[in-house]
Amino acid sequence: AQSVTQLDSHVSVSEGTPVLLRCNYSSSYSPSLFWYVQHPNKGLQLLLKYTSAATLVKGINGFEAEFKKSETSFHLTKPSAHMSDAAEYFCVVSDIDSGNTGKLIFGQGTTLQVKP
Amino acid sequence: DGGITQSPKYLFRKEGQNVTLSCEQNLNHDAMYWYRQDPGQGLRLIYYSQIVNDFQKGDIAEGYSVSREKKESFPLTVTSAQKNPTAFYLCASSMGRLGNEQFFGPGTRLTVL
């Protein structure tokens, strides 16, 4: 069965410094992986997705993630944090075991704090 | 504008009452989903529907019910049987095929008084 683990529940960075949010996944197949962002009391917005094309995926707002099969990781990075990046981030894997249902499995989330 | 709308944004309910949360999409998506989010936790799947007039239970369906009479609409009813209904509820839709991302609505915050 697929699963996803976000290794940090809370990450704090200073504005202008790099961001690294870590995610490991477990899957018997070649997974589809996503990163979503959620600002307080809002819905989730897709940042980027990996679907077996290029292993380095570029998303919106300067974020990118690299799919590393050997490490079963899909870490999210950004070269320079902005105050507006402060939010909750979710790493997500598509549930292949349940058949072609499109069900997603969510990590527990990482809260990103950006200090001025 | 294409997207997903949820209403109301905030909802208050007395214990013992049923309430219905609305979710509408104009993306022409086949699949729709309802999630529950509690503070500091990820999303948990309540119900999902891959096609009109068909839906399946998710991981935490007890105390909830849904219908899918139209492709655009997937309302969620929180019944009095749900013992702890206070939460943030999110609706999503997708093309339904494996690997396709889900698009989320803005959410409804339900509070039981």
XYZ file of C-alpha atoms in Angstrom:
229
model
C 0.000 0.000 0.000
C 1.089 3.515 -0.699
C 2.022 5.859 2.104
C 3.708 9.221 2.497
C 5.729 10.616 5.392
C 6.576 14.257 5.862
C 9.682 14.261 7.989
C 9.179 17.641 9.655
C 5.960 18.888 11.208
C 7.332 22.424 11.457
C 10.076 24.265 9.553
C 11.222 27.797 10.307
C 13.383 29.865 7.934
C 14.356 33.484 7.557
C 13.099 35.500 4.628
C 15.492 35.206 1.686
C 16.996 31.873 2.788
C 16.404 28.489 1.119
C 13.431 26.277 1.939
C 13.566 22.487 2.187
C 10.471 20.459 3.059
C 11.132 16.733 3.170
C 8.845 13.953 1.991
C 9.376 10.203 1.689
C 6.920 7.887 0.046
C 6.267 4.179 -0.074
C 4.925 2.638 -3.252
C 5.271 -0.620 -5.103
C 4.680 1.100 -8.393
C 5.828 4.222 -10.141
C 3.774 6.740 -8.226
C 2.207 10.063 -9.040
C 3.321 12.595 -6.438
C 2.076 16.064 -5.615
C 2.802 18.989 -3.342
C -0.097 21.165 -2.208
C -0.071 24.382 -0.184
C -2.773 25.561 2.193
C -2.986 29.041 3.649
C -5.016 29.464 6.859
C -8.726 28.759 6.450
C -8.326 28.217 2.712
C -8.542 25.305 0.346
C -5.513 23.476 -1.024
C -3.638 24.753 -4.066
C -1.496 22.528 -6.252
C 2.175 23.580 -6.265
C 3.518 20.883 -8.563
C 3.141 17.266 -9.616
C 5.342 14.391 -10.750
C 3.929 11.823 -13.158
C 6.992 9.893 -14.415
C 8.244 12.502 -16.835
C 11.207 14.675 -15.764
C 12.473 13.890 -12.270
C 12.976 17.580 -11.486
C 9.585 19.212 -11.395
C 9.090 22.962 -11.414
C 5.997 24.428 -9.857
C 4.413 27.745 -9.123
C 5.895 30.535 -6.991
C 9.475 29.353 -7.519
C 9.049 25.957 -5.883
C 10.483 22.765 -7.307
C 10.803 19.145 -6.248
C 13.043 16.285 -7.270
C 11.820 12.711 -7.548
C 14.526 10.309 -6.336
C 13.440 6.722 -6.765
C 16.515 5.269 -5.067
C 15.781 7.309 -1.952
C 11.975 7.171 -2.293
C 11.945 10.899 -1.705
C 10.169 13.896 -3.190
C 11.537 16.891 -1.304
C 10.200 20.391 -1.967
C 12.652 23.284 -2.298
C 12.747 26.985 -2.994
C 15.936 29.046 -3.285
C 14.680 32.074 -1.396
C 11.748 32.193 1.010
C 9.212 34.977 0.915
C 6.916 36.001 3.732
C 3.933 34.943 1.640
C 5.265 31.352 1.602
C 4.246 30.878 5.228
C 1.585 28.154 5.069
C 0.906 24.448 5.503
C 2.396 22.138 2.871
C 1.176 18.650 2.057
C 3.015 15.904 0.209
C 0.561 13.597 -1.549
C 0.736 10.291 -3.423
C -1.876 8.858 -5.741
C -3.319 5.599 -4.416
C -2.634 3.016 -7.086
C -3.587 0.000 -4.963
C -7.226 1.070 -4.868
C -7.459 0.833 -8.630
C -8.162 3.654 -10.994
C -10.063 5.784 -8.501
C -7.828 8.846 -8.351
C -7.747 8.644 -4.566
C -4.961 10.596 -2.912
C -3.018 9.803 0.243
C -1.971 12.887 2.196
C 0.986 13.388 4.473
C 0.414 14.972 7.857
C 1.605 18.344 6.653
C 4.543 20.651 7.340
C 3.995 24.129 8.689
C 6.426 26.592 7.143
C 7.188 29.673 9.197
C 9.050 32.543 7.534
C 10.716 35.050 9.827
C 11.469 38.592 8.703
C -14.331 31.376 -14.034
C -13.888 27.654 -13.731
C -13.580 26.214 -10.298
C -15.140 24.677 -7.241
C -17.430 26.521 -4.889
C -18.448 25.517 -1.404
C -21.125 27.055 0.726
C -21.525 28.247 3.314
C -18.061 29.334 4.391
C -19.009 29.065 8.060
C -21.768 26.903 9.503
C -23.005 26.512 13.041
C -25.073 23.592 14.148
C -26.792 22.576 17.327
C -26.261 19.064 18.579
C -28.776 16.643 17.095
C -29.272 18.578 13.864
C -28.422 17.425 10.375
C -26.692 19.943 8.115
C -25.861 19.861 4.424
C -22.702 21.322 2.916
C -22.823 22.352 -0.708
C -20.142 21.655 -3.327
C -20.446 22.679 -6.972
C -17.892 22.457 -9.792
C -17.949 23.728 -13.365
C -14.735 22.009 -14.450
C -16.605 19.140 -16.122
C -14.786 16.723 -13.823
C -16.102 13.201 -13.422
C -14.854 12.578 -9.885
C -15.617 14.475 -6.699
C -14.401 14.018 -3.145
C -15.153 15.143 0.397
C -12.422 15.473 3.014
C -12.369 16.355 6.667
C -9.485 18.296 8.180
C -8.850 18.636 11.895
C -6.274 20.997 13.440
C -2.714 19.849 12.881
C -3.770 16.863 10.808
C -3.792 15.908 7.182
C -6.920 15.341 5.151
C -9.113 12.307 5.677
C -11.413 11.050 2.931
C -15.108 10.874 3.801
C -16.798 9.925 0.519
C -15.955 10.012 -3.153
C -17.835 9.689 -6.398
C -16.344 8.729 -9.739
C -19.524 9.106 -11.756
C -23.047 10.442 -11.466
C -25.393 8.315 -9.337
C -22.513 6.388 -7.812
C -20.385 6.995 -4.741
C -18.176 5.067 -2.321
C -17.279 5.371 1.325
C -13.893 6.713 2.208
C -11.951 6.167 5.394
C -14.308 7.971 7.796
C -17.821 7.739 6.291
C -19.721 6.996 9.509
C -22.164 9.780 10.366
C -22.056 11.280 6.871
C -24.106 10.856 3.714
C -23.791 12.115 0.131
C -25.623 12.157 -3.167
C -24.478 12.626 -6.760
C -27.550 13.346 -8.840
C -25.736 15.790 -11.109
C -22.200 15.840 -12.416
C -21.653 19.354 -11.085
C -22.900 18.797 -7.542
C -21.834 16.606 -4.621
C -23.521 17.702 -1.385
C -22.437 16.300 1.973
C -24.854 15.830 4.864
C -23.435 15.698 8.355
C -25.938 13.744 10.399
C -26.598 13.699 14.117
C -24.872 10.313 14.173
C -21.509 12.020 13.637
C -20.244 12.359 17.189
C -17.554 14.957 16.612
C -18.511 16.976 13.542
C -16.651 20.203 14.319
C -14.007 20.427 11.583
C -12.983 22.041 8.312
C -14.580 20.299 5.316
C -13.002 20.387 1.885
C -14.513 19.344 -1.419
C -12.386 18.438 -4.421
C -12.798 17.273 -7.982
C -10.629 15.622 -10.608
C -10.780 13.997 -13.989
C -10.832 10.778 -12.010
C -8.024 9.076 -13.854
C -5.040 7.843 -11.949
C -2.362 10.445 -11.494
C -4.589 13.423 -12.087
C -4.467 16.147 -9.521
C -7.464 17.158 -7.478
C -8.746 20.728 -7.412
C -10.043 21.966 -4.082
C -12.787 24.302 -3.023
C -12.296 26.986 -0.354
C -13.771 24.850 2.429
C -16.594 25.048 4.962
C -15.877 25.387 8.665
C -18.535 23.581 10.681
C -18.901 24.268 14.375
C -21.255 22.392 16.670
C -22.604 24.541 19.477
